Coordinates of C-alpha atoms in Angstrom, one line a residue:
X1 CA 0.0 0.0 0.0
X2 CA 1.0 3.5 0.0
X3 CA 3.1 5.2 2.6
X4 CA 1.5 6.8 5.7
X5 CA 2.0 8.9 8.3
X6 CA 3.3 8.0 11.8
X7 CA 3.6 10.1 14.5
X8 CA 5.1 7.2 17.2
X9 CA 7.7 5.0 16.9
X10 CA 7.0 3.6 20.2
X11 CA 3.4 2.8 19.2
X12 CA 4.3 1.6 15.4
X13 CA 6.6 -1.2 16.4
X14 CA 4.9 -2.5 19.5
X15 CA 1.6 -2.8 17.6
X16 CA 3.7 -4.5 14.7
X17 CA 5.5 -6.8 17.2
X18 CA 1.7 -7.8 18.8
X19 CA 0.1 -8.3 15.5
X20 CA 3.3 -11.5 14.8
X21 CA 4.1 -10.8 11.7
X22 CA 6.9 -11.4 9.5
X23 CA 8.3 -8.5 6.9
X24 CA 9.8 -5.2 7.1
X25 CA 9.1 -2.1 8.7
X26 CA 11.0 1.3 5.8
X27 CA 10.6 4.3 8.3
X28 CA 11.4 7.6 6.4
X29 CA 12.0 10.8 8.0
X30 CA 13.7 13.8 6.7
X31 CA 15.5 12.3 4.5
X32 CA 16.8 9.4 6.3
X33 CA 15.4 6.0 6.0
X34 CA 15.1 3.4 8.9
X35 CA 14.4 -0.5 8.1
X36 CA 13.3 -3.0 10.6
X37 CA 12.6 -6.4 10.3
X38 CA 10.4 -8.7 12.1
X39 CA 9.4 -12.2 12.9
X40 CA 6.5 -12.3 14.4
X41 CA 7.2 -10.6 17.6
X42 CA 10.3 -10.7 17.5
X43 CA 13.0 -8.4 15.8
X44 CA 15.5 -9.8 13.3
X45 CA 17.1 -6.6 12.2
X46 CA 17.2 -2.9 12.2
X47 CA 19.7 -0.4 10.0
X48 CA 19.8 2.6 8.6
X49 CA 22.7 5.0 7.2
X50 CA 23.8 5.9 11.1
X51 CA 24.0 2.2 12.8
X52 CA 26.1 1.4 9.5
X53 CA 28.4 3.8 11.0
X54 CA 28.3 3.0 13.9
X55 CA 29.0 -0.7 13.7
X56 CA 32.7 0.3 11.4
X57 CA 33.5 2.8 13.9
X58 CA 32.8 -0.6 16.6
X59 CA 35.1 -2.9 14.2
X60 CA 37.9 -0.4 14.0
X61 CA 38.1 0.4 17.5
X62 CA 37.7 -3.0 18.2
X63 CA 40.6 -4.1 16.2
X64 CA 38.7 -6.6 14.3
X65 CA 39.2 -5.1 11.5
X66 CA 41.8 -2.7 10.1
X67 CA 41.7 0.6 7.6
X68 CA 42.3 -2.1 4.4
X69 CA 39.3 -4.1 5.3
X70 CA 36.9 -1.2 6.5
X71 CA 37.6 0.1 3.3
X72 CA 36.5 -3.2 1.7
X73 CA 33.6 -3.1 3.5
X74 CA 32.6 0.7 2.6
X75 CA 33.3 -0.4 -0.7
X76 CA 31.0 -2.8 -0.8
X77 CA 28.2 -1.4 1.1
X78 CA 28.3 1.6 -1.9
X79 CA 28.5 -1.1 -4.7
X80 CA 25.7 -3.3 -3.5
X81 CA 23.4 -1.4 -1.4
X82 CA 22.9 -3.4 0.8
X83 CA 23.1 -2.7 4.5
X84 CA 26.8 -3.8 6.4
X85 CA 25.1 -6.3 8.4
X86 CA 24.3 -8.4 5.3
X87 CA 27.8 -7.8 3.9
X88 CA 29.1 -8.9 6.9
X89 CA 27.5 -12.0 6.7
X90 CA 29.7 -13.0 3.4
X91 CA 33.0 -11.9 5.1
X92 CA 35.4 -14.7 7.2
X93 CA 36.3 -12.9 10.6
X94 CA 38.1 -14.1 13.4
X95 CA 35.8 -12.9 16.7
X96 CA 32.5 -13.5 15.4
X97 CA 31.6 -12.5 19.1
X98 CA 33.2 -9.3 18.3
X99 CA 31.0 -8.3 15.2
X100 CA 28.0 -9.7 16.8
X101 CA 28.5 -7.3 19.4
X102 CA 28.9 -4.8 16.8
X103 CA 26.2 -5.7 14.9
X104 CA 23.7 -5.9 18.2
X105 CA 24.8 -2.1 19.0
X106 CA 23.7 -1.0 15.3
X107 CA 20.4 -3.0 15.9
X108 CA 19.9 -0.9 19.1
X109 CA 21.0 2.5 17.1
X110 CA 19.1 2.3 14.5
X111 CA 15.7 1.4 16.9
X112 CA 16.8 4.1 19.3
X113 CA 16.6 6.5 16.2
X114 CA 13.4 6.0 15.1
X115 CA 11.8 5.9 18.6
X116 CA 13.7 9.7 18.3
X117 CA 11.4 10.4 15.7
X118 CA 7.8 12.6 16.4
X119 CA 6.8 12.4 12.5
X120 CA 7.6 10.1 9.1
X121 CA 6.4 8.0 6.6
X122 CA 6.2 4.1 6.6
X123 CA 5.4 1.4 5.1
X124 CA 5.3 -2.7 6.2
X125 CA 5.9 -5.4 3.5
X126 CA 5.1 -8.9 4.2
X127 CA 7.9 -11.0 2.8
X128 CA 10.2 -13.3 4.3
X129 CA 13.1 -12.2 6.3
X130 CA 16.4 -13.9 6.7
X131 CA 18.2 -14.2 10.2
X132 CA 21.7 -12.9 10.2
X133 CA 24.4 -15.2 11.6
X134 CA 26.0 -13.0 14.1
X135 CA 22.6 -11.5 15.6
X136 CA 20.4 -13.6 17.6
X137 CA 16.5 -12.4 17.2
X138 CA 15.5 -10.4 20.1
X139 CA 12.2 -9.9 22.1
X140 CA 10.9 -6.9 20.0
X141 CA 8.7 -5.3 22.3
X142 CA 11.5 -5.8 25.2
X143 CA 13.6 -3.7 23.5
X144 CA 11.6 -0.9 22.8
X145 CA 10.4 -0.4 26.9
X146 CA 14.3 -0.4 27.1
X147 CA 14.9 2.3 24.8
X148 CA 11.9 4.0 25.1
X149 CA 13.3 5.2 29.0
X150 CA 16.8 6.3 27.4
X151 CA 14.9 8.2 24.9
X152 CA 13.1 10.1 27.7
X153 CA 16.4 10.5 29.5
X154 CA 17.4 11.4 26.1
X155 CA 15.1 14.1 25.7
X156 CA 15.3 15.7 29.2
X157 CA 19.2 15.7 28.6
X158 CA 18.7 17.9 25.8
X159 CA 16.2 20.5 27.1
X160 CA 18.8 20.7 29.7
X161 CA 21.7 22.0 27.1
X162 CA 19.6 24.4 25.4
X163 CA 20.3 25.7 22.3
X164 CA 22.2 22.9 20.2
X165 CA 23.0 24.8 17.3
X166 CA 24.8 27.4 18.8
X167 CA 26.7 25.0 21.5
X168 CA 30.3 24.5 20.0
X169 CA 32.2 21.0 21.1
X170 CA 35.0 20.8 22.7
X171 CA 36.6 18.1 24.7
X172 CA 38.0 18.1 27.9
X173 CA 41.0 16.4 29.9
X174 CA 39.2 13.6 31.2
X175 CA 38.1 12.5 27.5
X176 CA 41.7 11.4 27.3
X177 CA 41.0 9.1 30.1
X178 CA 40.1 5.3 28.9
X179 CA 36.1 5.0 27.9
X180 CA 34.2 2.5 27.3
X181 CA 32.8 1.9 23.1
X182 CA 30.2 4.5 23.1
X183 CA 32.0 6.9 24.7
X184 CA 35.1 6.5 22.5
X185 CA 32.8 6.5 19.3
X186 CA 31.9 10.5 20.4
X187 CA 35.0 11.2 21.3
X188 CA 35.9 10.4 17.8
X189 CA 33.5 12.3 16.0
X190 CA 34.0 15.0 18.2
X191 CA 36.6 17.0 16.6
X192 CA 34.9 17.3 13.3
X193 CA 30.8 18.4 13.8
X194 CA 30.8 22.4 15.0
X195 CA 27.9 22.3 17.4
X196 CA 26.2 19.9 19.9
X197 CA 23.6 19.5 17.5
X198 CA 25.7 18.1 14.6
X199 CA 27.4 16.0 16.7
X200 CA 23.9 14.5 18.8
X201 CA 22.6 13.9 14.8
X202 CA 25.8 11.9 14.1
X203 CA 25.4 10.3 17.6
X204 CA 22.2 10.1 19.7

């Protein structure tokens, strides 16, 4: 059917993960495109441009894999199209632990993004959907209640700041300190956006 509008994340995929079916969820928002897909209640996969990021920037700092195979992988994510999750899949690695783990923190990004979203355009097709090796289906309705409290934490945080736009990063002594993935994934990008705002789209 044609696309239509949503105004809640939240609501969309728990009434999707209730009603047990099996297909994919294309969220689009401003440009950006989210895709989710489910079996029956549970939640096989979930990209977009962001968690793609995200999971290379996991892999590098990871040491899984180095700047001659991340540029493989970009390569082949622009050639085919199709999301690095899948490409993944048809790559040999030693720590399969290591890019599950990667994989499972794109899965949460990408759901954490569209439960960010107030407005978009979807659209569910029913078609089959093919597990991915290195991410074990998860409880979909589980894992938006978890989200859906850091997304409020998320939220107060940034009435707190003020105005994002005009905010300019900068990091401080401790950031030189050891941190934990997400923290050293900012950190990284943190030198390049101008403003809090650039660097919370590029982040959440």
């Amino acid at each position: 059917g044609s696309p239509a509008r949503v105004l809640s994340g939240e609501d969309l995929l728990l009434f999707l993960c209730h009603m047990n079916k099996e297909g994919v969820l294309t969220v689009r928002h401003d440009g950006e495109a989210i895709n989710i897909g489910f079996r029956r209640h549970l939640l096989v996969d979930a990209h977009c441009e962001a968690s793609d990021r995200l999971i290379l920037e996991r892999l590098e700092r990871g040491g899984v894999a180095d700047a001659d195979a991340l540029g493989r992988l970009r390569q082949a994510r622009e050639e085919t199209g199709l999301p690095l999750p899948r490409i993944l899949e048809d790559v040999e690695w030693q720590s399969a632990q290591a890019i599950g783990d990667a994989v499972a923190a794109g899965v949460r990004e990408a759901v954490f993004r569209l439960l960010l979203w107030e407005s978009g355009e979807f659209q569910f097709t029913e078609i089959a959907v093919d597990l991915n090796r290195f991410f074990a289906p998860i409880d979909g309705q589980g894992l938006v209640m978890d989200l859906t409290r850091q997304v409020d934490e998320y939220r107060e945080l940034l009435r707190g700041i003020g105005p994002l736009d005009r905010r300019p990063v900068r990091t401080t002594q401790a950031a030189t300190e050891p941190a934990g993935p997400a923290e050293q994934y900012v950190l990284s990008l943190a030198g390049g956006p101008a403003s809090v705002q650039d660097l919370l789209a590029a982040a959440p």
